[in-house]
Amino acid sequence: MAPILEVHDLTFRYAARPRPAVQGITFSVEEGEMLLIAGPSGCGKSTLLRALNGLIPRSYRGELQGAIRIGGVDPRTWPLARLSQQVGTLLQDPERQIVAADVLHDVAFGLENLGWPRARILERVDEVLHALGIAHLRDRPTFQLSGGEKQRVALAGVLAMAPRILLLDEPLASLDPQSAQDALALFRQLHQEGHTVLLVEHRVEDAMKARPNRVLYLEEGRLAFDGDPEAFFERVDPTAVKVPFPVWLRRWPAVRERGKPAVEIPPADPTAPSLVVFENVSFGYGDGPDVVREVHAEIRRGDSLAILGPNGAGKTTLLKLAMGLLKPRRGRVWVGRKTTREQTVAEIAHIIGYVFQSPSQMLFAPTVWDEVAFGPRNLGQSPEQIETHVRWALELVGLLDQARSSPWALSFGQQKRVTIASVLSMRSRILVMDEPTAGQDYRAYMQLMDAIAEIAFGPTRAVDALVFITHDLDLALSFANRVWVVADGRLIADGPPEIVFSDPEVMRRGRLVPTSLLEANRQHWTRTGRFQRAERLAELLQGTPPAHPA
Amino acid sequence: MLVTWPYRRRGSFLEAFDPRARLLFALSLMLSTLFFWDARVLAGLWALALLYFRLNRLTWRETRRAWLFTGFVALVFVTITFLTGRGGFEVYRTERLLARLSLPLTVFGWTPAVNITVERMFFAVSQMCRMGTVITAAILIPYTLDPTQYGVVFRGLGLPDKIAYAMDLAFRFIPTLGRDAMQTMDAQRARGYELENIRGGPLAQIRRLAPLVVPVTLHALMAAEDIIDAMDLRAFGVGRRTWLTELRFRRHDFLLLGLSAALFFGSMAAAAMGFGRFWTP
């Protein structure tokens, strides 16, 4: 049987760029196959996807060479209406994909565009909503859906058009661990039902749970690997791609020499002085119900605090309350010696430096240097201090050589670093980051987090405490000495990772899913004394006989 | 993703009417004010708009912000016209002076003063009633029009598919822009930026707004590009589309349409006959 998709020697260069984004890519996919396409940020995954779904060359101009055939036909000869029925694309962020105001109209959108009769559209929409288990969402406004729900709705909109090939572009990026697990189970189900699925994801360890038949690995625009998953794990550099811990352990001797020793984060000290105190804090927007409920907790000097929990649980709201951007409905938030009602946000910024999630929400200056100098200027630092602090912050995030570039010309990962430098340069005592690793590949975010840990716990001790919101349990395990789990506006757990991640009830309510690293840590905890990041755990376990499960 | 205006069903009998009929009635109310300068007529139109507002079961509480913002803008506008006395020159020629208020100071030989005249006062009242009517009818639209029907309403009013959907997106773009602006404001305030402390001349002040304006604008452009991609991938604009929601005028809708037409064309005819010109006691 002829392959459903053939890509031969595909090269594409965007009109504004000097070098091709993908080069000489050749592969084919059989009907009903599931492929995982992986690779670091900027490797050409998105470009390949755009070439397959027709956005290249229709919406993105540039130089396209090579051939793509779907069912033996060159899709460039098809009108978009036909192509969209052959190739369905689930975009990385479901927020970007949903166009209509309610679920019914969004799922129906493609079929409306194809001019189907109303009765047939309604029938098809109900069929797809049932198949994805979201029939109950049919009449809900789209902007009120949770992250996982939004993704299912976006997927329903794609599946409604019954495409032969399904492209999933980093579908796990914005999901909490349980929602990601549910999404992977759904993709597996679609595959078992006979769909041809191309799953693009840099969270390789997670994506493997969907049990792809093959892995394609892209590096710098070229195809570096095309083969079965087992062989992939033996070939790939485990410092570039997150692999399951048993694989990491096996591969550790080969990569050990390249690993730079990271700074040790000491355990949190419960007797250390408080920096921020939440005193029975409740908060709700407008006349709405409470979204933060009776939170009573402290952030202390020496904390590296990870905040986890489902989307919409109140994590960001909690940090905005600390920053004074929101004022509590009941209770008080103390920052330093005053409550947030007694000081302005600018005054609190001397104590708390808050990095928002999305760089595009805050980047505005013509150069990276000006961007990073903005905060210190607002806080009234002297020109000499500004010069010193901007230089220091840019050096820490590795962007001093880009000081004269426009922040908008940088990659997403670099922009994220600019936002962190912009806050570091204010020299606030607590560094707070909302999803610092979102949108970055494994190697990039591990390097960034190592640099941040160095800032807080290295010889300079430039900040008194770190706070970060994340969905990545392994990140919390590797970089936090204290964990909060927030669910439904309440703080349901506060303690060291060893205690919090060992409580099945907290894991369930926080929609957290055990990872291979967590399982290995749990297994060896009695010997290692505390949970360890992968490198350290591998080091500790090397040469020792496997432990028996507790 | 685009967010929507705070629409909800309120159990008003007007919800049984076709949204196009309701939209056209609100438009006829707004446009009718353009034909008059008589404060009594304009007050009547405003009263009608307020009655319509009430019948839609909208409350002050939920629309408070919109009222305060638009009311403030209207008040500034009316006050400036009143103080300068320039706005009404086209509708009245003579003025009857009631009082002249002047400040007890002189700037380069000029003493700031304002003439309080009957004409200026009544012009201000007329202007306020006219803007009040427009504001009342305009506030109604986002709160009472189901966001899932924006597109089909405009399509039903005769706009082509693409323009109707563009109007749908544009309608939802406004509250989305508001949300994005709030997020950027929060992000910049966390960097010590204070809007209230912006000083300097007009140019310097505009430059100091850059931390707010630049990210919001660029974010909006990127979001627009995303929406275009998402729509292209689902075959938008490839041909004549089906609109899932079907709108049909029924008998009571024709009644409301008739009322709207009567209001608009009646006002036009009355104005042509010289009724409703500027009036003072």
PDB file of C-alpha atoms in Angstrom, chain B residues 58-265:
ATOM      1  CA  LEU B  58     -30.290  45.586  32.758  1.00  0.00           C
ATOM      2  CA  THR B  59     -29.251  46.921  36.135  1.00  0.00           C
ATOM      3  CA  TRP B  60     -27.091  49.842  37.174  1.00  0.00           C
ATOM      4  CA  ARG B  61     -24.915  47.489  39.179  1.00  0.00           C
ATOM      5  CA  GLU B  62     -23.739  45.374  36.241  1.00  0.00           C
ATOM      6  CA  THR B  63     -23.318  48.295  33.839  1.00  0.00           C
ATOM      7  CA  ARG B  64     -21.869  50.720  36.396  1.00  0.00           C
ATOM      8  CA  ARG B  65     -18.367  50.835  34.905  1.00  0.00           C
ATOM      9  CA  ALA B  66     -19.596  51.464  31.373  1.00  0.00           C
ATOM     10  CA  TRP B  67     -21.854  54.267  32.631  1.00  0.00           C
ATOM     11  CA  LEU B  68     -19.137  55.897  34.684  1.00  0.00           C
ATOM     12  CA  PHE B  69     -16.641  55.847  31.836  1.00  0.00           C
ATOM     13  CA  THR B  70     -18.947  57.050  29.053  1.00  0.00           C
ATOM     14  CA  GLY B  71     -20.714  59.467  31.410  1.00  0.00           C
ATOM     15  CA  PHE B  72     -17.385  61.023  32.360  1.00  0.00           C
ATOM     16  CA  VAL B  73     -16.381  61.468  28.716  1.00  0.00           C
ATOM     17  CA  ALA B  74     -19.777  63.005  27.897  1.00  0.00           C
ATOM     18  CA  LEU B  75     -19.595  65.345  30.872  1.00  0.00           C
ATOM     19  CA  VAL B  76     -16.120  66.562  29.915  1.00  0.00           C
ATOM     20  CA  PHE B  77     -17.334  67.175  26.388  1.00  0.00           C
ATOM     21  CA  VAL B  78     -20.430  69.098  27.507  1.00  0.00           C
ATOM     22  CA  THR B  79     -18.477  71.135  30.052  1.00  0.00           C
ATOM     23  CA  ILE B  80     -15.867  72.187  27.498  1.00  0.00           C
ATOM     24  CA  THR B  81     -18.605  73.232  25.060  1.00  0.00           C
ATOM     25  CA  PHE B  82     -20.385  75.122  27.811  1.00  0.00           C
ATOM     26  CA  LEU B  83     -17.294  76.961  29.002  1.00  0.00           C
ATOM     27  CA  THR B  84     -16.061  77.911  25.544  1.00  0.00           C
ATOM     28  CA  GLY B  85     -19.562  78.576  24.202  1.00  0.00           C
ATOM     29  CA  ARG B  86     -18.385  77.483  20.763  1.00  0.00           C
ATOM     30  CA  GLY B  87     -20.454  74.366  20.185  1.00  0.00           C
ATOM     31  CA  GLY B  88     -23.827  76.032  19.761  1.00  0.00           C
ATOM     32  CA  PHE B  89     -22.996  78.829  17.337  1.00  0.00           C
ATOM     33  CA  GLU B  90     -24.716  76.998  14.533  1.00  0.00           C
ATOM     34  CA  VAL B  91     -28.048  76.569  16.331  1.00  0.00           C
ATOM     35  CA  TYR B  92     -28.472  79.943  18.026  1.00  0.00           C
ATOM     36  CA  ARG B  93     -27.357  83.426  17.040  1.00  0.00           C
ATOM     37  CA  THR B  94     -28.133  85.607  20.023  1.00  0.00           C
ATOM     38  CA  GLU B  95     -27.491  84.918  23.680  1.00  0.00           C
ATOM     39  CA  ARG B  96     -29.281  86.217  26.775  1.00  0.00           C
ATOM     40  CA  LEU B  97     -26.741  86.834  29.507  1.00  0.00           C
ATOM     41  CA  LEU B  98     -27.681  85.602  32.971  1.00  0.00           C
ATOM     42  CA  ALA B  99     -24.358  86.134  34.665  1.00  0.00           C
ATOM     43  CA  ARG B 100     -20.683  86.604  33.929  1.00  0.00           C
ATOM     44  CA  LEU B 101     -18.259  84.763  36.132  1.00  0.00           C
ATOM     45  CA  SER B 102     -14.621  85.787  36.072  1.00  0.00           C
ATOM     46  CA  LEU B 103     -11.548  84.626  37.948  1.00  0.00           C
ATOM     47  CA  PRO B 104      -9.876  87.269  40.147  1.00  0.00           C
ATOM     48  CA  LEU B 105      -6.599  87.123  38.209  1.00  0.00           C
ATOM     49  CA  THR B 106      -5.086  88.345  34.980  1.00  0.00           C
ATOM     50  CA  VAL B 107      -2.765  86.385  32.687  1.00  0.00           C
ATOM     51  CA  PHE B 108      -0.877  88.635  30.239  1.00  0.00           C
ATOM     52  CA  GLY B 109      -3.706  91.143  30.433  1.00  0.00           C
ATOM     53  CA  TRP B 110      -6.446  88.494  29.933  1.00  0.00           C
ATOM     54  CA  THR B 111      -8.957  87.700  32.663  1.00  0.00           C
ATOM     55  CA  PRO B 112     -10.431  84.175  32.413  1.00  0.00           C
ATOM     56  CA  ALA B 113     -14.225  84.584  32.387  1.00  0.00           C
ATOM     57  CA  VAL B 114     -17.297  82.658  31.333  1.00  0.00           C
ATOM     58  CA  ASN B 115     -20.671  83.975  30.236  1.00  0.00           C
ATOM     59  CA  ILE B 116     -23.626  82.053  31.627  1.00  0.00           C
ATOM     60  CA  THR B 117     -26.392  82.449  29.070  1.00  0.00           C
ATOM     61  CA  VAL B 118     -29.798  80.819  28.661  1.00  0.00           C
ATOM     62  CA  GLU B 119     -28.768  79.476  25.226  1.00  0.00           C
ATOM     63  CA  ARG B 120     -25.547  77.921  26.471  1.00  0.00           C
ATOM     64  CA  MET B 121     -27.373  76.263  29.355  1.00  0.00           C
ATOM     65  CA  PHE B 122     -30.061  74.776  27.146  1.00  0.00           C
ATOM     66  CA  PHE B 123     -27.537  73.768  24.537  1.00  0.00           C
ATOM     67  CA  ALA B 124     -25.622  71.884  27.222  1.00  0.00           C
ATOM     68  CA  VAL B 125     -28.819  70.154  28.379  1.00  0.00           C
ATOM     69  CA  SER B 126     -29.663  69.172  24.774  1.00  0.00           C
ATOM     70  CA  GLN B 127     -26.166  67.874  24.218  1.00  0.00           C
ATOM     71  CA  MET B 128     -26.279  65.843  27.421  1.00  0.00           C
ATOM     72  CA  CYS B 129     -29.672  64.331  26.474  1.00  0.00           C
ATOM     73  CA  ARG B 130     -28.431  63.463  22.998  1.00  0.00           C
ATOM     74  CA  MET B 131     -25.288  61.798  24.290  1.00  0.00           C
ATOM     75  CA  GLY B 132     -27.282  60.139  27.074  1.00  0.00           C
ATOM     76  CA  THR B 133     -29.576  58.543  24.491  1.00  0.00           C
ATOM     77  CA  VAL B 134     -26.660  57.317  22.390  1.00  0.00           C
ATOM     78  CA  ILE B 135     -24.819  55.976  25.445  1.00  0.00           C
ATOM     79  CA  THR B 136     -27.902  54.219  26.809  1.00  0.00           C
ATOM     80  CA  ALA B 137     -28.647  52.521  23.489  1.00  0.00           C
ATOM     81  CA  ALA B 138     -24.975  51.664  22.929  1.00  0.00           C
ATOM     82  CA  ILE B 139     -24.406  50.130  26.382  1.00  0.00           C
ATOM     83  CA  LEU B 140     -27.393  47.881  25.752  1.00  0.00           C
ATOM     84  CA  ILE B 141     -25.879  46.182  22.731  1.00  0.00           C
ATOM     85  CA  PRO B 142     -22.986  44.224  24.281  1.00  0.00           C
ATOM     86  CA  TYR B 143     -25.018  43.245  27.344  1.00  0.00           C
ATOM     87  CA  THR B 144     -28.066  41.988  25.470  1.00  0.00           C
ATOM     88  CA  LEU B 145     -26.677  40.588  22.229  1.00  0.00           C
ATOM     89  CA  ASP B 146     -25.707  36.914  22.476  1.00  0.00           C
ATOM     90  CA  PRO B 147     -22.001  36.735  21.481  1.00  0.00           C
ATOM     91  CA  THR B 148     -22.602  33.497  19.586  1.00  0.00           C
ATOM     92  CA  GLN B 149     -24.906  35.462  17.269  1.00  0.00           C
ATOM     93  CA  TYR B 150     -22.770  38.508  16.408  1.00  0.00           C
ATOM     94  CA  GLY B 151     -21.716  37.102  13.039  1.00  0.00           C
ATOM     95  CA  VAL B 152     -25.097  35.821  11.959  1.00  0.00           C
ATOM     96  CA  VAL B 153     -26.744  39.102  13.022  1.00  0.00           C
ATOM     97  CA  PHE B 154     -24.492  41.084  10.703  1.00  0.00           C
ATOM     98  CA  ARG B 155     -24.892  38.458   7.974  1.00  0.00           C
ATOM     99  CA  GLY B 156     -28.651  38.735   8.463  1.00  0.00           C
ATOM    100  CA  LEU B 157     -28.400  42.477   8.045  1.00  0.00           C
ATOM    101  CA  GLY B 158     -27.043  41.892   4.560  1.00  0.00           C
ATOM    102  CA  LEU B 159     -23.266  41.964   5.043  1.00  0.00           C
ATOM    103  CA  PRO B 160     -21.219  39.352   3.125  1.00  0.00           C
ATOM    104  CA  ASP B 161     -19.908  36.293   5.036  1.00  0.00           C
ATOM    105  CA  LYS B 162     -16.356  37.549   5.446  1.00  0.00           C
ATOM    106  CA  ILE B 163     -17.335  41.033   6.615  1.00  0.00           C
ATOM    107  CA  ALA B 164     -19.977  39.616   8.971  1.00  0.00           C
ATOM    108  CA  TYR B 165     -17.435  37.306  10.589  1.00  0.00           C
ATOM    109  CA  ALA B 166     -14.905  40.139  10.753  1.00  0.00           C
ATOM    110  CA  MET B 167     -17.512  42.229  12.606  1.00  0.00           C
ATOM    111  CA  ASP B 168     -18.074  39.303  14.963  1.00  0.00           C
ATOM    112  CA  LEU B 169     -14.342  39.145  15.721  1.00  0.00           C
ATOM    113  CA  ALA B 170     -14.057  42.930  16.005  1.00  0.00           C
ATOM    114  CA  PHE B 171     -16.886  43.006  18.538  1.00  0.00           C
ATOM    115  CA  ARG B 172     -15.170  40.440  20.710  1.00  0.00           C
ATOM    116  CA  PHE B 173     -11.784  42.033  20.143  1.00  0.00           C
ATOM    117  CA  ILE B 174     -12.681  45.077  22.253  1.00  0.00           C
ATOM    118  CA  PRO B 175     -13.106  43.278  25.609  1.00  0.00           C
ATOM    119  CA  THR B 176     -10.104  41.083  24.722  1.00  0.00           C
ATOM    120  CA  LEU B 177      -7.984  44.179  24.230  1.00  0.00           C
ATOM    121  CA  GLY B 178      -9.187  45.403  27.624  1.00  0.00           C
ATOM    122  CA  ARG B 179      -8.131  42.147  29.269  1.00  0.00           C
ATOM    123  CA  ASP B 180      -4.706  42.226  27.572  1.00  0.00           C
ATOM    124  CA  ALA B 181      -4.195  45.855  28.595  1.00  0.00           C
ATOM    125  CA  MET B 182      -4.922  44.941  32.217  1.00  0.00           C
ATOM    126  CA  GLN B 183      -2.401  42.081  32.079  1.00  0.00           C
ATOM    127  CA  THR B 184       0.288  44.319  30.607  1.00  0.00           C
ATOM    128  CA  MET B 185      -0.501  47.029  33.143  1.00  0.00           C
ATOM    129  CA  ASP B 186      -0.031  44.479  35.947  1.00  0.00           C
ATOM    130  CA  ALA B 187       3.242  43.215  34.441  1.00  0.00           C
ATOM    131  CA  GLN B 188       4.626  46.755  34.148  1.00  0.00           C
ATOM    132  CA  ARG B 189       3.409  47.860  37.579  1.00  0.00           C
ATOM    133  CA  ALA B 190       5.330  44.899  38.984  1.00  0.00           C
ATOM    134  CA  ARG B 191       8.402  46.575  37.410  1.00  0.00           C
ATOM    135  CA  GLY B 192       7.721  49.770  39.323  1.00  0.00           C
ATOM    136  CA  TYR B 193       5.852  51.542  36.507  1.00  0.00           C
ATOM    137  CA  GLU B 194       3.195  53.953  37.759  1.00  0.00           C
ATOM    138  CA  LEU B 195       0.784  55.482  35.282  1.00  0.00           C
ATOM    139  CA  GLU B 196      -0.300  58.129  37.757  1.00  0.00           C
ATOM    140  CA  ASN B 197       3.253  59.447  38.085  1.00  0.00           C
ATOM    141  CA  ILE B 198       3.737  60.204  34.400  1.00  0.00           C
ATOM    142  CA  ARG B 199       5.115  63.725  34.123  1.00  0.00           C
ATOM    143  CA  GLY B 200       6.572  66.032  31.509  1.00  0.00           C
ATOM    144  CA  GLY B 201       5.223  67.641  28.336  1.00  0.00           C
ATOM    145  CA  PRO B 202       2.696  66.001  26.017  1.00  0.00           C
ATOM    146  CA  LEU B 203       5.393  64.255  23.946  1.00  0.00           C
ATOM    147  CA  ALA B 204       7.210  62.964  27.013  1.00  0.00           C
ATOM    148  CA  GLN B 205       3.892  61.738  28.411  1.00  0.00           C
ATOM    149  CA  ILE B 206       3.105  59.823  25.221  1.00  0.00           C
ATOM    150  CA  ARG B 207       6.571  58.276  25.312  1.00  0.00           C
ATOM    151  CA  ARG B 208       6.016  57.241  28.904  1.00  0.00           C
ATOM    152  CA  LEU B 209       2.912  55.350  27.766  1.00  0.00           C
ATOM    153  CA  ALA B 210       5.047  53.116  25.536  1.00  0.00           C
ATOM    154  CA  PRO B 211       5.437  50.330  28.166  1.00  0.00           C
ATOM    155  CA  LEU B 212       1.667  49.932  28.034  1.00  0.00           C
ATOM    156  CA  VAL B 213       0.860  50.703  24.411  1.00  0.00           C
ATOM    157  CA  VAL B 214       3.677  48.791  22.655  1.00  0.00           C
ATOM    158  CA  PRO B 215       3.117  45.326  24.210  1.00  0.00           C
ATOM    159  CA  VAL B 216      -0.677  45.598  23.929  1.00  0.00           C
ATOM    160  CA  THR B 217      -0.454  46.608  20.251  1.00  0.00           C
ATOM    161  CA  LEU B 218       2.111  43.977  19.295  1.00  0.00           C
ATOM    162  CA  HIS B 219       0.249  41.314  21.271  1.00  0.00           C
ATOM    163  CA  ALA B 220      -2.955  42.245  19.436  1.00  0.00           C
ATOM    164  CA  LEU B 221      -1.196  41.977  16.055  1.00  0.00           C
ATOM    165  CA  MET B 222       0.219  38.557  16.930  1.00  0.00           C
ATOM    166  CA  ALA B 223      -3.183  37.408  18.180  1.00  0.00           C
ATOM    167  CA  ALA B 224      -4.763  38.572  14.923  1.00  0.00           C
ATOM    168  CA  GLU B 225      -2.219  36.536  12.964  1.00  0.00           C
ATOM    169  CA  ASP B 226      -2.999  33.471  15.082  1.00  0.00           C
ATOM    170  CA  ILE B 227      -6.707  33.876  14.449  1.00  0.00           C
ATOM    171  CA  ILE B 228      -6.119  34.146  10.709  1.00  0.00           C
ATOM    172  CA  ASP B 229      -4.026  30.927  10.734  1.00  0.00           C
ATOM    173  CA  ALA B 230      -6.617  29.092  12.812  1.00  0.00           C
ATOM    174  CA  MET B 231      -9.415  30.211  10.486  1.00  0.00           C
ATOM    175  CA  ASP B 232      -7.457  29.342   7.327  1.00  0.00           C
ATOM    176  CA  LEU B 233      -6.764  25.854   8.673  1.00  0.00           C
ATOM    177  CA  ARG B 234     -10.494  25.323   8.998  1.00  0.00           C
ATOM    178  CA  ALA B 235     -11.270  26.454   5.470  1.00  0.00           C
ATOM    179  CA  PHE B 236     -12.643  29.910   6.269  1.00  0.00           C
ATOM    180  CA  GLY B 237     -13.509  31.968   3.230  1.00  0.00           C
ATOM    181  CA  VAL B 238     -13.320  29.174   0.651  1.00  0.00           C
ATOM    182  CA  GLY B 239     -16.907  29.645  -0.451  1.00  0.00           C
ATOM    183  CA  ARG B 240     -20.412  30.438   0.701  1.00  0.00           C
ATOM    184  CA  ARG B 241     -20.666  29.358   4.326  1.00  0.00           C
ATOM    185  CA  THR B 242     -23.544  27.945   6.333  1.00  0.00           C
ATOM    186  CA  TRP B 243     -24.443  29.865   9.491  1.00  0.00           C
ATOM    187  CA  LEU B 244     -25.436  27.319  12.082  1.00  0.00           C
ATOM    188  CA  THR B 245     -27.784  29.715  13.838  1.00  0.00           C
ATOM    189  CA  GLU B 246     -30.769  30.564  11.712  1.00  0.00           C
ATOM    190  CA  LEU B 247     -32.483  33.877  12.295  1.00  0.00           C
ATOM    191  CA  ARG B 248     -36.068  34.416  11.144  1.00  0.00           C
ATOM    192  CA  PHE B 249     -38.196  37.469  11.608  1.00  0.00           C
ATOM    193  CA  ARG B 250     -41.565  36.701  13.158  1.00  0.00           C
ATOM    194  CA  ARG B 251     -44.651  38.837  13.513  1.00  0.00           C
ATOM    195  CA  HIS B 252     -43.599  40.630  16.697  1.00  0.00           C
ATOM    196  CA  ASP B 253     -40.206  41.345  15.125  1.00  0.00           C
ATOM    197  CA  PHE B 254     -41.910  43.164  12.280  1.00  0.00           C
ATOM    198  CA  LEU B 255     -43.737  45.197  14.918  1.00  0.00           C
ATOM    199  CA  LEU B 256     -40.440  46.285  16.475  1.00  0.00           C
ATOM    200  CA  LEU B 257     -38.946  46.934  13.035  1.00  0.00           C
ATOM    201  CA  GLY B 258     -41.991  49.040  12.183  1.00  0.00           C
ATOM    202  CA  LEU B 259     -41.561  50.971  15.404  1.00  0.00           C
ATOM    203  CA  SER B 260     -37.887  51.559  14.626  1.00  0.00           C
ATOM    204  CA  ALA B 261     -38.700  52.753  11.104  1.00  0.00           C
ATOM    205  CA  ALA B 262     -41.499  54.982  12.400  1.00  0.00           C
ATOM    206  CA  LEU B 263     -39.168  56.495  14.977  1.00  0.00           C
ATOM    207  CA  PHE B 264     -36.377  57.162  12.514  1.00  0.00           C
ATOM    208  CA  PHE B 265     -38.402  58.340   9.507  1.00  0.00           C
TER     209      PHE B 265
END
